[in-house]
């Protein structure tokens, strides 16, 4: 009659047993920091690995859409459909593309000569094109049925060549530029209002997507002019040292716009203070031809004559990314897709290229754990971004030789100039040579 | 414009010159005077004259050339803008003259009536100043238009500023911005696209239709919808939090009021009332300065209340208490006194006053009275007015009595008399105010001390003699005998109080004896006592005062001690020490500190220079403070330590028991130990080997340095800030799941396959609303890292507990 007592360790199974076998194993942890003396070092290693992996997976190029028989001159996003884009080429041909299938769904001979601009109406039911033949044409978005002729809905014969077109974001109003800025009602064949200030031709005109009555244009007399559709006269003009090619408004910040300039730089302006740009974005090594904002308004992408595409943060002076391929020539036009995921570039060598906006991003749906891992890695990279090794790896990019050498050359030139300026200042009468900042350097004057 | 001005001026000039010419012709005497007057003009006129000559010359030349037969017309070159010369070399007479409107019709001679009428009209028009200015040029108008338009537009655009800034600061932005609100959707929305298709559905639909069932049963009523629209969830939350806070505060306040109301202590209420009254008076004074009208109103009110008081029968000796006192008054002196006082109060109150007195004051006194009367027994302790726990009504008289009446009883008697007294008092006033408690405490302590002085010195010395080497420091012992730490503090408090008393003592004749004066004094003393910190330093003066105090109170005990025979010896000791007392009370460090202090030899600075005495002193003090530190030897030691730490150590890999017997007390053989002892080659010589005053650390690892941040990067201002961000881990290894989720939340979240529209004006309205409420919809400002830190702190606390 011995009742032996045996003491055993007992644990509550709830603490360690999974509910289903698909669950993750439970790992009880003690989060007391004193028990984890190496937390920083471990995280550093993780950050380093994450950075390396990011570079490993950075493969931004997705597809090339070929089919044009001349250089792609203009592109337009569909406001309601992510998978549709339109592109016009230098031989007057216009193509509609399905991005998911990566194929052309419709081709039409829109103009004789260049298709200078294409824009989709805000509802997505029709689009407008302009060409070197001085025509404005409105087309239906739907493909004509069997036996129907491919014909524009409307055609307006202009007096002079139009250089660009943009559509109002809410009303049935569009704007063209050429010798002057014309605002058209869709129902009329003559402009309801015309703005002109000076005699030079205007390259580009864009509606503000937020304050929809505002417009901005850049002209070949190196000026950027602001307009308000409701006013009788233009608002203000800023003249820069070199010509701006195109501009784009920030879709999230009503008063910011960015223009791309012939002097290799991009300038972000606050439209209220035109006397100097808000930020100067430098990195391109040749004229910048086109710019488009991401729909989140945090970044923008620029296309350049130096055969590369760069992505800039909206307030950063230097690009965070550069895309290029061997076969891509001068990039004429660029668009950032409305879901903030892709970038489309149209270039001289007749191709449209599809890129990822984040080079190392995994596309498609992510499992929750994957998402958590991505977020964690992102946070780690951000946290340790100033550490030299991590920064070196994160910033490393391969460049075409021409661009690489050009970058070096430009750097040397800049240094030489600044050195000279410094020396001159040193030997000048004190105060006679005021220091001009980089921002102020590029603005000649503001005209009221 | 400028041109026309000059021409006009020149016209004037010519006129003037002509005038001067006339003058020259007629009166030569006044020429000089005129010249003086028009000095500046004359030079110009001379020029004109010169040009005239030139022109004449030209004309002459022309005439000569025309004589030649050829009638060639030659245009002279117009070199100067002048009124005399037109473009066609025609002399324009009177160009600078002002043209009147009537001049325009001067050539019309016919129809003179119409002409005069027109002339009249024109004259009127001339006098009329409402004529419009000439319009600006087109260029100028356009510029003005542009400036105005730009200002208007930029103002309009600036409304976005708050939204933009908010988005920049936001911890997280979720796109697309205008997402459908989560929550119950309205039935109509869900059902709108649906149609009964299958036969079963159609059957059910028909049934419902026949029975007139409501097919569209809205989930939300109209009111609910309206409320949903009126306020967003965030706003509602904010509002609720505000309301909660207000409610909590209100409940606190209510609870406090209730608590205060429950307090039975009259003293408390009296003090409270007094404070209120003071505040009220202060306010009244201010009001008199700022708003005399309102002050007058207040005054009237006060008067009214006083009148009411007069009308009521309070203080008329008709109350219960008064009647009982009236009975007692025959036998009890105190009762009689109280009665008298009451009568006085009544008299005061019912007297018609020109200046209204504060009714609360009287009321308060009346309330205070019963307490006073209740303890009105004959004063037992003649020496000390503090002994009664309360101050008497006539301090001066009592002081006199104290002085006059010789004490009849000895110290023991005093004690015996005091004991029950105190007890009774305690019974009566359980809820005394703090001041009174303190006062009484002092008094007790003082009594105790005095008794000790007189009686109990020897036993205390006996007790304390273990700690103290000698018994001759009797006074010191008495001070420090009680073990309480706060004894010292209380003594100091007492001394300060005593000082106050001494002052009173000095000037009693100046102060007229008045009823209720002493409570005031005690109350006045109260705050001063409270203001004294716990750690008041006992100064020499304090000690002196204490000594005075003792000596002032000395005679009475001395006389009593003559009666008591047993304590003669300590008494004599005190007498002896009377002169030296002050010094004796100082604590002698030699007595307290058993360990001998190191004697420090400090080289004295040369004393010759008088000016630098201060600095010398400073240096002296510093030297004295650091005299014990030998920095150089410390440094050398440090260096040696570092060197020895850097030397490689012999590694002993001997395993006992391998190849031989092992166990307790057995050492491995020497040969084995030799074999397995590994000597490491000495490291390269240290870099600071020859540098005597330098330690060069050789710990720096170049391979690690490549990974280290060498400078403080932009958003950070100092290394500590940067290190703090690095120190906080973000991974799930060190954080809870929720914390990790919050910390690692991405800055921008987009939805897969959703089109992100540009920001719309509705956001602007929302943003403005939020700017008003001062909250962001995106995330609170407290970052997750901070939260984590606070969590950790909590954890630490928990562990400590």
XYZ file of N, CA, C and O in Angstrom, chain A residues 15-175:
644
model
N -0.311 26.093 -24.551
C 0.816 26.989 -24.791
C 1.684 26.528 -25.950
O 2.449 27.308 -26.492
N 1.619 25.282 -26.295
C 2.555 24.817 -27.326
C 1.913 24.010 -28.441
O 2.550 23.703 -29.429
N 0.652 23.627 -28.282
C 0.022 22.807 -29.314
C -0.676 23.714 -30.323
O -1.382 24.649 -29.953
N -0.470 23.415 -31.592
C -1.132 24.196 -32.634
C -2.573 23.738 -32.771
O -2.884 22.572 -32.533
N -3.413 24.622 -33.194
C -4.811 24.236 -33.405
C -4.929 23.350 -34.628
O -5.625 22.348 -34.627
N -4.273 23.746 -35.692
C -4.215 22.876 -36.870
C -2.757 22.745 -37.260
O -1.908 23.536 -36.827
N -2.499 21.776 -38.107
C -1.094 21.581 -38.461
C -0.603 22.639 -39.433
O 0.572 22.720 -39.731
N -1.532 23.439 -39.945
C -1.116 24.504 -40.858
C -0.643 25.745 -40.113
O -0.072 26.645 -40.704
N -0.953 25.758 -38.842
C -0.522 26.921 -38.059
C 0.999 26.934 -37.889
O 1.659 25.904 -38.050
N 1.480 28.090 -37.545
C 2.916 28.205 -37.272
C 3.170 27.669 -35.870
O 2.338 27.808 -34.975
N 4.331 27.048 -35.710
C 4.682 26.544 -34.382
C 4.755 27.699 -33.402
O 5.318 28.754 -33.713
N 4.209 27.467 -32.255
C 4.273 28.522 -31.242
C 5.651 28.576 -30.617
O 6.176 27.554 -30.191
N 6.199 29.706 -30.578
C 7.503 29.873 -29.937
C 7.351 30.911 -28.838
O 7.266 32.095 -29.114
N 7.279 30.460 -27.607
C 7.185 31.438 -26.527
C 8.491 32.214 -26.421
O 9.573 31.647 -26.527
N 8.342 33.500 -26.247
C 9.549 34.323 -26.191
C 9.510 35.224 -24.970
O 8.445 35.621 -24.519
N 10.681 35.524 -24.525
C 10.793 36.544 -23.489
C 11.356 37.798 -24.153
O 12.448 37.785 -24.682
N 10.582 38.846 -24.138
C 10.997 40.053 -24.862
C 11.840 40.997 -24.016
O 12.091 42.116 -24.412
N 12.220 40.563 -22.852
C 13.033 41.431 -21.997
C 14.326 41.814 -22.719
O 15.103 40.950 -23.100
N 14.534 43.092 -22.938
C 15.713 43.518 -23.713
C 17.032 43.069 -23.105
O 18.010 42.879 -23.824
N 17.061 42.890 -21.795
C 18.334 42.502 -21.185
C 18.736 41.085 -21.594
O 19.891 40.697 -21.475
N 17.777 40.320 -22.076
C 18.096 38.964 -22.520
C 18.561 38.932 -23.969
O 18.935 37.897 -24.479
N 18.473 40.059 -24.627
C 18.842 40.088 -26.041
C 19.917 41.132 -26.288
O 19.651 42.206 -26.810
N 21.125 40.826 -25.907
C 22.176 41.841 -26.048
C 22.588 42.088 -27.501
O 23.170 43.098 -27.805
N 22.276 41.149 -28.379
C 22.783 41.288 -29.747
C 21.707 41.708 -30.733
O 21.817 41.447 -31.921
N 20.674 42.326 -30.245
C 19.552 42.603 -31.137
C 19.944 43.536 -32.288
O 19.524 43.322 -33.419
N 20.773 44.524 -31.976
C 21.141 45.480 -33.033
C 21.988 44.797 -34.091
O 21.750 44.952 -35.289
N 22.944 44.033 -33.650
C 23.822 43.361 -34.612
C 23.044 42.385 -35.481
O 23.270 42.294 -36.691
N 22.124 41.678 -34.849
C 21.338 40.720 -35.632
C 20.482 41.440 -36.654
O 20.364 41.013 -37.795
N 19.911 42.526 -36.228
C 19.073 43.275 -37.174
C 19.919 43.880 -38.287
O 19.467 43.961 -39.428
N 21.106 44.261 -37.934
C 21.983 44.821 -38.965
C 22.263 43.784 -40.033
O 22.199 44.057 -41.221
N 22.562 42.591 -39.584
C 22.820 41.512 -40.544
C 21.586 41.275 -41.407
O 21.688 41.086 -42.621
N 20.451 41.263 -40.780
C 19.223 41.067 -41.542
C 19.032 42.177 -42.563
O 18.643 41.924 -43.704
N 19.330 43.394 -42.135
C 19.169 44.528 -43.048
C 20.121 44.396 -44.228
O 19.750 44.646 -45.377
N 21.333 43.973 -43.924
C 22.327 43.799 -44.982
C 21.846 42.751 -45.981
O 21.893 42.947 -47.200
N 21.344 41.662 -45.438
C 20.856 40.598 -46.314
C 19.670 41.073 -47.137
O 19.560 40.761 -48.322
N 18.793 41.813 -46.489
C 17.616 42.303 -47.203
C 18.031 43.212 -48.345
O 17.490 43.136 -49.455
N 19.033 44.043 -48.086
C 19.500 44.960 -49.124
C 20.108 44.192 -50.280
O 19.852 44.487 -51.450
N 20.890 43.189 -49.938
C 21.519 42.383 -50.995
C 20.453 41.678 -51.823
O 20.512 41.657 -53.050
N 19.470 41.118 -51.103
C 18.418 40.392 -51.817
C 17.622 41.333 -52.715
O 17.207 40.947 -53.802
N 17.445 42.536 -52.228
C 16.718 43.493 -53.054
C 17.451 43.707 -54.371
O 16.849 43.731 -55.441
N 18.755 43.829 -54.280
C 19.513 44.025 -55.512
C 19.467 42.788 -56.383
O 19.459 42.863 -57.606
N 19.440 41.628 -55.733
C 19.373 40.388 -56.507
C 18.068 40.312 -57.284
O 18.031 39.937 -58.445
N 16.987 40.721 -56.619
C 15.676 40.570 -57.254
C 15.265 41.782 -58.084
O 14.169 41.809 -58.631
N 16.131 42.763 -58.168
C 15.755 43.964 -58.901
C 15.793 43.707 -60.405
O 16.825 43.859 -61.059
N 14.681 43.287 -60.911
C 14.589 43.059 -62.358
C 13.362 43.818 -62.852
O 12.266 43.271 -62.931
N 13.532 45.087 -63.159
C 12.359 45.921 -63.410
C 11.713 45.731 -64.780
O 10.533 46.002 -64.927
N 12.474 45.265 -65.725
C 11.919 45.222 -67.080
C 10.926 44.074 -67.208
O 11.249 42.928 -66.926
N 9.701 44.389 -67.646
C 8.673 43.366 -67.728
C 8.394 42.952 -69.166
O 8.370 41.759 -69.474
N 8.164 43.920 -70.029
C 7.767 43.544 -71.389
C 8.045 44.689 -72.337
O 8.147 45.847 -71.936
N 8.139 44.326 -73.591
C 8.283 45.342 -74.621
C 7.112 45.178 -75.586
O 6.827 44.071 -76.041
N 6.413 46.239 -75.864
C 5.282 46.178 -76.779
C 5.759 46.712 -78.120
O 5.999 47.906 -78.258
N 5.912 45.814 -79.077
C 6.383 46.306 -80.375
C 5.277 46.206 -81.411
O 4.377 45.384 -81.318
N 5.333 47.039 -82.384
C 4.293 47.067 -83.394
C 4.272 48.387 -84.140
O 3.852 48.458 -85.286
N 4.746 49.414 -83.506
C 4.804 50.692 -84.207
C 5.861 50.617 -85.295
O 6.849 49.902 -85.178
N 5.613 51.424 -86.345
C 6.570 51.413 -87.440
C 7.415 52.684 -87.477
O 8.147 52.935 -88.398
N 7.218 53.488 -86.430
C 8.082 54.669 -86.285
C 8.187 54.965 -84.785
O 7.520 54.326 -83.987
N 8.986 55.915 -84.450
C 9.196 56.241 -83.042
C 7.884 56.574 -82.339
O 6.989 57.182 -82.920
N 7.789 56.176 -81.073
C 6.575 56.466 -80.317
C 6.666 57.902 -79.820
O 7.610 58.249 -79.129
N 5.708 58.700 -80.203
C 5.793 60.129 -79.896
C 4.960 60.531 -78.688
O 5.274 61.494 -78.011
N 3.869 59.820 -78.456
C 3.013 60.201 -77.336
C 2.268 58.985 -76.811
O 2.079 58.006 -77.534
N 1.876 59.084 -75.560
C 1.113 57.997 -74.942
C 0.015 58.593 -74.075
O 0.087 59.750 -73.659
N -0.975 57.762 -73.786
C -2.046 58.215 -72.884
C -2.541 57.037 -72.059
O -2.617 55.905 -72.553
N -2.847 57.320 -70.796
C -3.425 56.296 -69.920
C -4.932 56.330 -70.076
O -5.512 57.387 -70.360
N -5.532 55.203 -69.847
C -6.993 55.152 -69.811
C -7.420 55.467 -68.376
O -6.906 54.859 -67.444
N -8.326 56.409 -68.183
C -8.650 56.782 -66.803
C -9.465 55.743 -66.043
O -9.502 55.767 -64.820
N -10.076 54.833 -66.752
C -10.938 53.857 -66.076
C -10.427 52.430 -66.176
O -10.917 51.558 -65.466
N -9.510 52.197 -67.082
C -9.035 50.824 -67.262
C -7.522 50.783 -67.124
O -6.801 51.514 -67.812
N -7.056 49.907 -66.230
C -5.616 49.837 -66.010
C -4.897 49.146 -67.145
O -3.715 49.361 -67.371
N -5.612 48.307 -67.838
C -4.929 47.464 -68.818
C -4.843 48.127 -70.187
O -4.265 47.559 -71.093
N -5.421 49.300 -70.338
C -5.432 49.924 -71.657
C -4.499 51.122 -71.698
O -4.534 51.974 -70.805
N -3.669 51.167 -72.739
C -2.947 52.413 -73.012
C -3.017 52.711 -74.508
O -3.244 51.814 -75.316
N -2.824 53.972 -74.830
C -2.839 54.392 -76.221
C -1.481 54.992 -76.546
O -0.866 55.626 -75.690
N -1.044 54.779 -77.776
C 0.235 55.373 -78.152
C 0.165 55.863 -79.593
O -0.422 55.217 -80.456
N 0.757 57.015 -79.804
C 0.792 57.558 -81.157
C 2.224 57.657 -81.626
O 3.115 57.984 -80.843
N 2.446 57.347 -82.904
C 3.832 57.308 -83.373
C 4.088 58.439 -84.361
O 3.197 59.214 -84.703
N 5.309 58.489 -84.835
C 5.727 59.600 -85.692
C 5.207 59.463 -87.119
O 5.369 60.367 -87.935
N 4.632 58.288 -87.446
C 4.082 58.143 -88.791
C 2.560 58.343 -88.794
O 1.881 57.981 -89.753
N 2.015 58.890 -87.717
C 0.598 59.197 -87.678
C -0.278 58.024 -87.284
O -1.510 58.116 -87.278
N 0.355 56.923 -86.883
C -0.407 55.751 -86.509
C -0.710 55.785 -85.016
O 0.127 56.210 -84.228
N -1.871 55.317 -84.665
C -2.215 55.269 -83.248
C -2.566 53.840 -82.880
O -3.282 53.166 -83.633
N -2.067 53.394 -81.742
C -2.329 52.005 -81.348
C -2.908 51.951 -79.950
O -2.520 52.729 -79.074
N -3.858 51.040 -79.761
C -4.386 50.755 -78.436
C -3.808 49.423 -77.988
O -3.790 48.461 -78.765
N -3.362 49.383 -76.738
C -2.701 48.174 -76.255
C -3.469 47.595 -75.078
O -4.024 48.333 -74.268
N -3.461 46.258 -75.026
C -3.942 45.585 -73.834
C -2.723 45.121 -73.059
O -1.954 44.279 -73.527
N -2.546 45.654 -71.874
C -1.307 45.380 -71.145
C -1.282 43.988 -70.544
O -0.227 43.386 -70.408
N -2.433 43.495 -70.146
C -2.429 42.149 -69.550
C -2.039 41.111 -70.593
O -1.304 40.171 -70.303
N -2.534 41.302 -71.824
C -2.154 40.359 -72.884
C -0.857 40.793 -73.569
O -0.292 40.033 -74.360
N -0.471 41.997 -73.303
C 0.723 42.576 -73.912
C 0.636 42.544 -75.438
O 1.551 42.102 -76.125
N -0.512 42.955 -75.950
C -0.651 42.974 -77.405
C -1.460 44.187 -77.842
O -2.191 44.783 -77.051
N -1.300 44.506 -79.090
C -2.027 45.634 -79.655
C -3.438 45.174 -79.994
O -3.624 44.123 -80.622
N -4.428 45.922 -79.601
C -5.801 45.500 -79.868
C -6.431 46.317 -81.012
O -7.435 45.903 -81.562
N -5.839 47.427 -81.336
C -6.455 48.258 -82.370
C -5.401 49.202 -82.946
O -4.572 49.737 -82.210
N -5.432 49.345 -84.225
C -4.510 50.277 -84.876
C -5.311 51.174 -85.809
O -6.214 50.705 -86.497
N -4.998 52.448 -85.772
C -5.689 53.332 -86.703
C -4.740 54.403 -87.199
O -3.852 54.847 -86.465
N -4.920 54.756 -88.458
C -4.101 55.828 -89.032
C -4.791 57.139 -88.665
O -5.749 57.552 -89.301
N -4.288 57.780 -87.648
C -4.990 58.939 -87.118
C -4.684 60.212 -87.900
O -5.582 61.005 -88.169
N -3.428 60.399 -88.209
C -3.046 61.670 -88.835
C -2.032 61.419 -89.942
O -1.471 60.333 -90.060
N -1.808 62.474 -90.677
C -0.672 62.451 -91.603
C 0.463 63.185 -90.901
O 0.275 64.275 -90.395
N 1.610 62.577 -90.944
C 2.699 63.149 -90.145
C 2.600 62.666 -88.697
O 1.902 61.697 -88.394
N 3.270 63.346 -87.803
C 3.348 62.932 -86.403
C 1.975 62.932 -85.759
O 1.142 63.774 -86.073
N 1.782 62.001 -84.862
C 0.704 62.170 -83.891
C 1.330 62.955 -82.740
O 2.206 62.450 -82.059
N 0.921 64.189 -82.588
C 1.606 65.031 -81.595
C 1.097 64.796 -80.183
O 1.834 64.971 -79.213
N -0.157 64.438 -80.078
C -0.682 64.233 -78.722
C -1.911 63.362 -78.752
O -2.643 63.330 -79.740
N -2.102 62.659 -77.660
C -3.308 61.855 -77.516
C -3.766 61.968 -76.065
O -2.950 62.006 -75.151
N -5.070 62.081 -75.868
C -5.591 62.175 -74.504
C -6.963 61.506 -74.469
O -7.734 61.586 -75.418
N -7.216 60.808 -73.357
C -8.486 60.110 -73.208
C -9.416 60.984 -72.392
O -8.989 61.634 -71.429
N -10.669 60.995 -72.801
C -11.671 61.772 -72.074
C -11.794 61.206 -70.661
O -11.574 60.011 -70.442
N -12.177 62.048 -69.696
C -12.175 61.601 -68.296
C -13.083 60.396 -68.038
O -12.869 59.629 -67.115
N -14.104 60.220 -68.896
C -15.000 59.087 -68.679
C -14.482 57.821 -69.362
O -14.951 56.726 -69.090
N -13.496 57.981 -70.229
C -12.918 56.817 -70.885
C -13.688 56.346 -72.098
O -13.374 55.304 -72.667
N -14.684 57.095 -72.560
C -15.502 56.622 -73.676
C -14.901 57.024 -75.027
O -15.181 56.385 -76.034
N -14.120 58.077 -75.028
C -13.532 58.502 -76.304
C -12.175 59.137 -76.050
O -11.824 59.401 -74.906
N -11.440 59.362 -77.126
C -10.149 60.016 -76.965
C -9.902 60.993 -78.100
O -10.518 60.917 -79.158
N -8.999 61.926 -77.853
C -8.681 62.969 -78.823
C -7.240 62.801 -79.272
O -6.374 62.444 -78.473
N -7.032 63.075 -80.542
C -5.650 63.079 -81.030
C -5.408 64.379 -81.789
O -6.329 64.962 -82.365
N -4.174 64.791 -81.797
C -3.786 65.928 -82.627
C -2.577 65.507 -83.443
O -1.803 64.638 -83.029
N -2.428 66.125 -84.578
C -1.311 65.729 -85.427
C -0.716 66.898 -86.165
O -1.146 68.045 -86.010
N 0.311 66.560 -86.952
C 0.987 67.606 -87.720
C 0.103 68.146 -88.841
O 0.426 69.171 -89.449
N -0.997 67.442 -89.127
C -1.900 67.913 -90.182
C -2.904 68.948 -89.672
O -3.935 69.181 -90.291
N -2.639 69.545 -88.537
C -3.443 70.627 -87.943
C -4.857 70.190 -87.574
O -5.754 71.013 -87.467
N -5.034 68.900 -87.411
C -6.367 68.396 -87.076
C -6.462 68.014 -85.610
O -5.490 67.549 -85.011
N -7.650 68.204 -85.063
C -7.977 67.596 -83.778
C -9.053 66.573 -84.079
O -10.083 66.920 -84.680
N -8.825 65.369 -83.678
C -9.814 64.330 -83.976
C -10.273 63.663 -82.699
O -9.465 63.385 -81.799
N -11.557 63.414 -82.645
C -12.101 62.679 -81.505
C -12.522 61.303 -81.991
O -13.224 61.175 -83.007
N -12.111 60.280 -81.244
C -12.381 58.905 -81.641
C -13.131 58.203 -80.519
O -12.976 58.532 -79.355
N -13.887 57.187 -80.934
C -14.541 56.337 -79.940
C -13.530 55.354 -79.376
O -12.627 54.911 -80.080
N -13.716 55.003 -78.110
C -12.799 54.055 -77.497
C -13.069 52.628 -77.995
O -12.151 51.812 -78.104
N -14.348 52.358 -78.279
C -14.680 50.990 -78.725
C -14.170 50.751 -80.143
O -14.175 51.653 -80.973
N -13.771 49.547 -80.378
C -13.352 49.155 -81.723
C -14.585 49.135 -82.621
O -15.629 48.627 -82.214
N -14.497 49.694 -83.814
C -15.663 49.645 -84.717
C -15.992 48.202 -85.109
O -15.090 47.364 -85.220
N -17.263 47.964 -85.241
C -17.706 46.609 -85.559
C -17.300 46.201 -86.962
O -16.713 46.984 -87.719
N -17.611 44.957 -87.302
C -17.197 44.415 -88.597
C -17.879 45.198 -89.713
O -19.092 45.407 -89.680
N -17.102 45.630 -90.636
C -17.663 46.346 -91.768
C -17.754 47.846 -91.564
O -17.910 48.600 -92.502
N -17.620 48.274 -90.299
C -17.670 49.723 -90.056
C -16.316 50.342 -90.386
O -15.283 49.699 -90.234
N -16.366 51.558 -90.821
C -15.126 52.280 -91.122
C -14.519 52.834 -89.841
O -15.252 53.201 -88.922
N -13.217 52.851 -89.831
C -12.523 53.487 -88.689
C -12.536 54.985 -88.919
O -11.748 55.507 -89.708
N -13.463 55.662 -88.257
C -13.637 57.092 -88.518
C -13.698 57.862 -87.214
O -14.273 57.369 -86.239
N -13.148 59.070 -87.208
C -13.297 59.872 -85.996
C -14.726 60.367 -85.825
O -15.451 60.518 -86.816
N -15.124 60.603 -84.567
C -16.453 61.158 -84.309
C -16.481 62.605 -84.789
O -17.400 63.040 -85.451
N -15.458 63.319 -84.403
C -15.368 64.729 -84.772
C -13.987 65.025 -85.321
O -13.001 64.427 -84.877
N -13.934 65.978 -86.189
C -12.638 66.461 -86.651
C -12.700 67.981 -86.673
O -13.647 68.569 -87.185
N -11.710 68.580 -86.065
C -11.632 70.038 -86.088
C -10.387 70.412 -86.864
O -9.291 69.911 -86.593
N -10.580 71.296 -87.817
C -9.435 71.761 -88.598
C -8.891 73.024 -87.936
O -9.594 74.020 -87.808
N -7.657 72.943 -87.509
C -7.064 74.111 -86.857
C -6.354 75.006 -87.845
O -6.173 74.642 -89.010
N -5.953 76.188 -87.370
C -5.272 77.126 -88.258
C -3.773 76.866 -88.276
O -3.096 77.213 -89.209
N -3.290 76.321 -87.152
C -1.850 76.070 -87.097
C -1.622 74.691 -86.480
O -2.549 74.052 -86.003
N -0.365 74.292 -86.449
C -0.035 72.970 -85.916
C -0.221 72.964 -84.400
O 0.169 73.912 -83.725
N -0.820 71.896 -83.913
C -0.956 71.757 -82.457
C 0.214 70.933 -81.937
O 0.652 69.978 -82.586
N 0.679 71.294 -80.787
C 1.821 70.551 -80.241
C 1.444 69.631 -79.090
O 2.112 68.631 -78.858
N 0.410 69.989 -78.338
C 0.013 69.064 -77.273
C -1.446 69.273 -76.944
O -2.036 70.310 -77.270
N -2.008 68.288 -76.284
C -3.425 68.330 -75.940
C -3.624 67.755 -74.541
O -2.881 66.859 -74.123
N -4.562 68.296 -73.815
C -4.913 67.718 -72.510
C -6.396 67.928 -72.280
O -6.974 68.897 -72.787
N -6.976 67.038 -71.520
C -8.417 67.116 -71.284
C -8.696 67.513 -69.848
O -7.979 67.112 -68.924
N -9.745 68.281 -69.667
C -10.189 68.665 -68.330
C -10.587 67.403 -67.559
O -11.067 66.441 -68.138
N -10.376 67.421 -66.235
C -10.599 66.186 -65.471
C -12.042 65.988 -65.063
O -12.387 64.936 -64.522
N -12.875 66.990 -65.273
C -14.279 66.824 -64.871
C -15.267 67.293 -65.944
O -16.368 66.776 -66.009
N -14.856 68.283 -66.745
C -15.813 68.859 -67.696
C -15.486 68.434 -69.127
O -14.413 67.918 -69.401
N -16.416 68.742 -70.016
C -16.235 68.422 -71.433
C -15.441 69.533 -72.097
O -15.901 70.197 -73.026
N -14.271 69.744 -71.610
C -13.422 70.831 -72.098
C -12.027 70.272 -72.304
O -11.548 69.490 -71.494
N -11.410 70.641 -73.407
C -10.006 70.243 -73.555
C -9.179 71.438 -74.001
O -9.722 72.471 -74.405
N -7.883 71.273 -73.897
C -6.983 72.385 -74.184
C -5.914 71.920 -75.168
O -5.464 70.777 -75.107
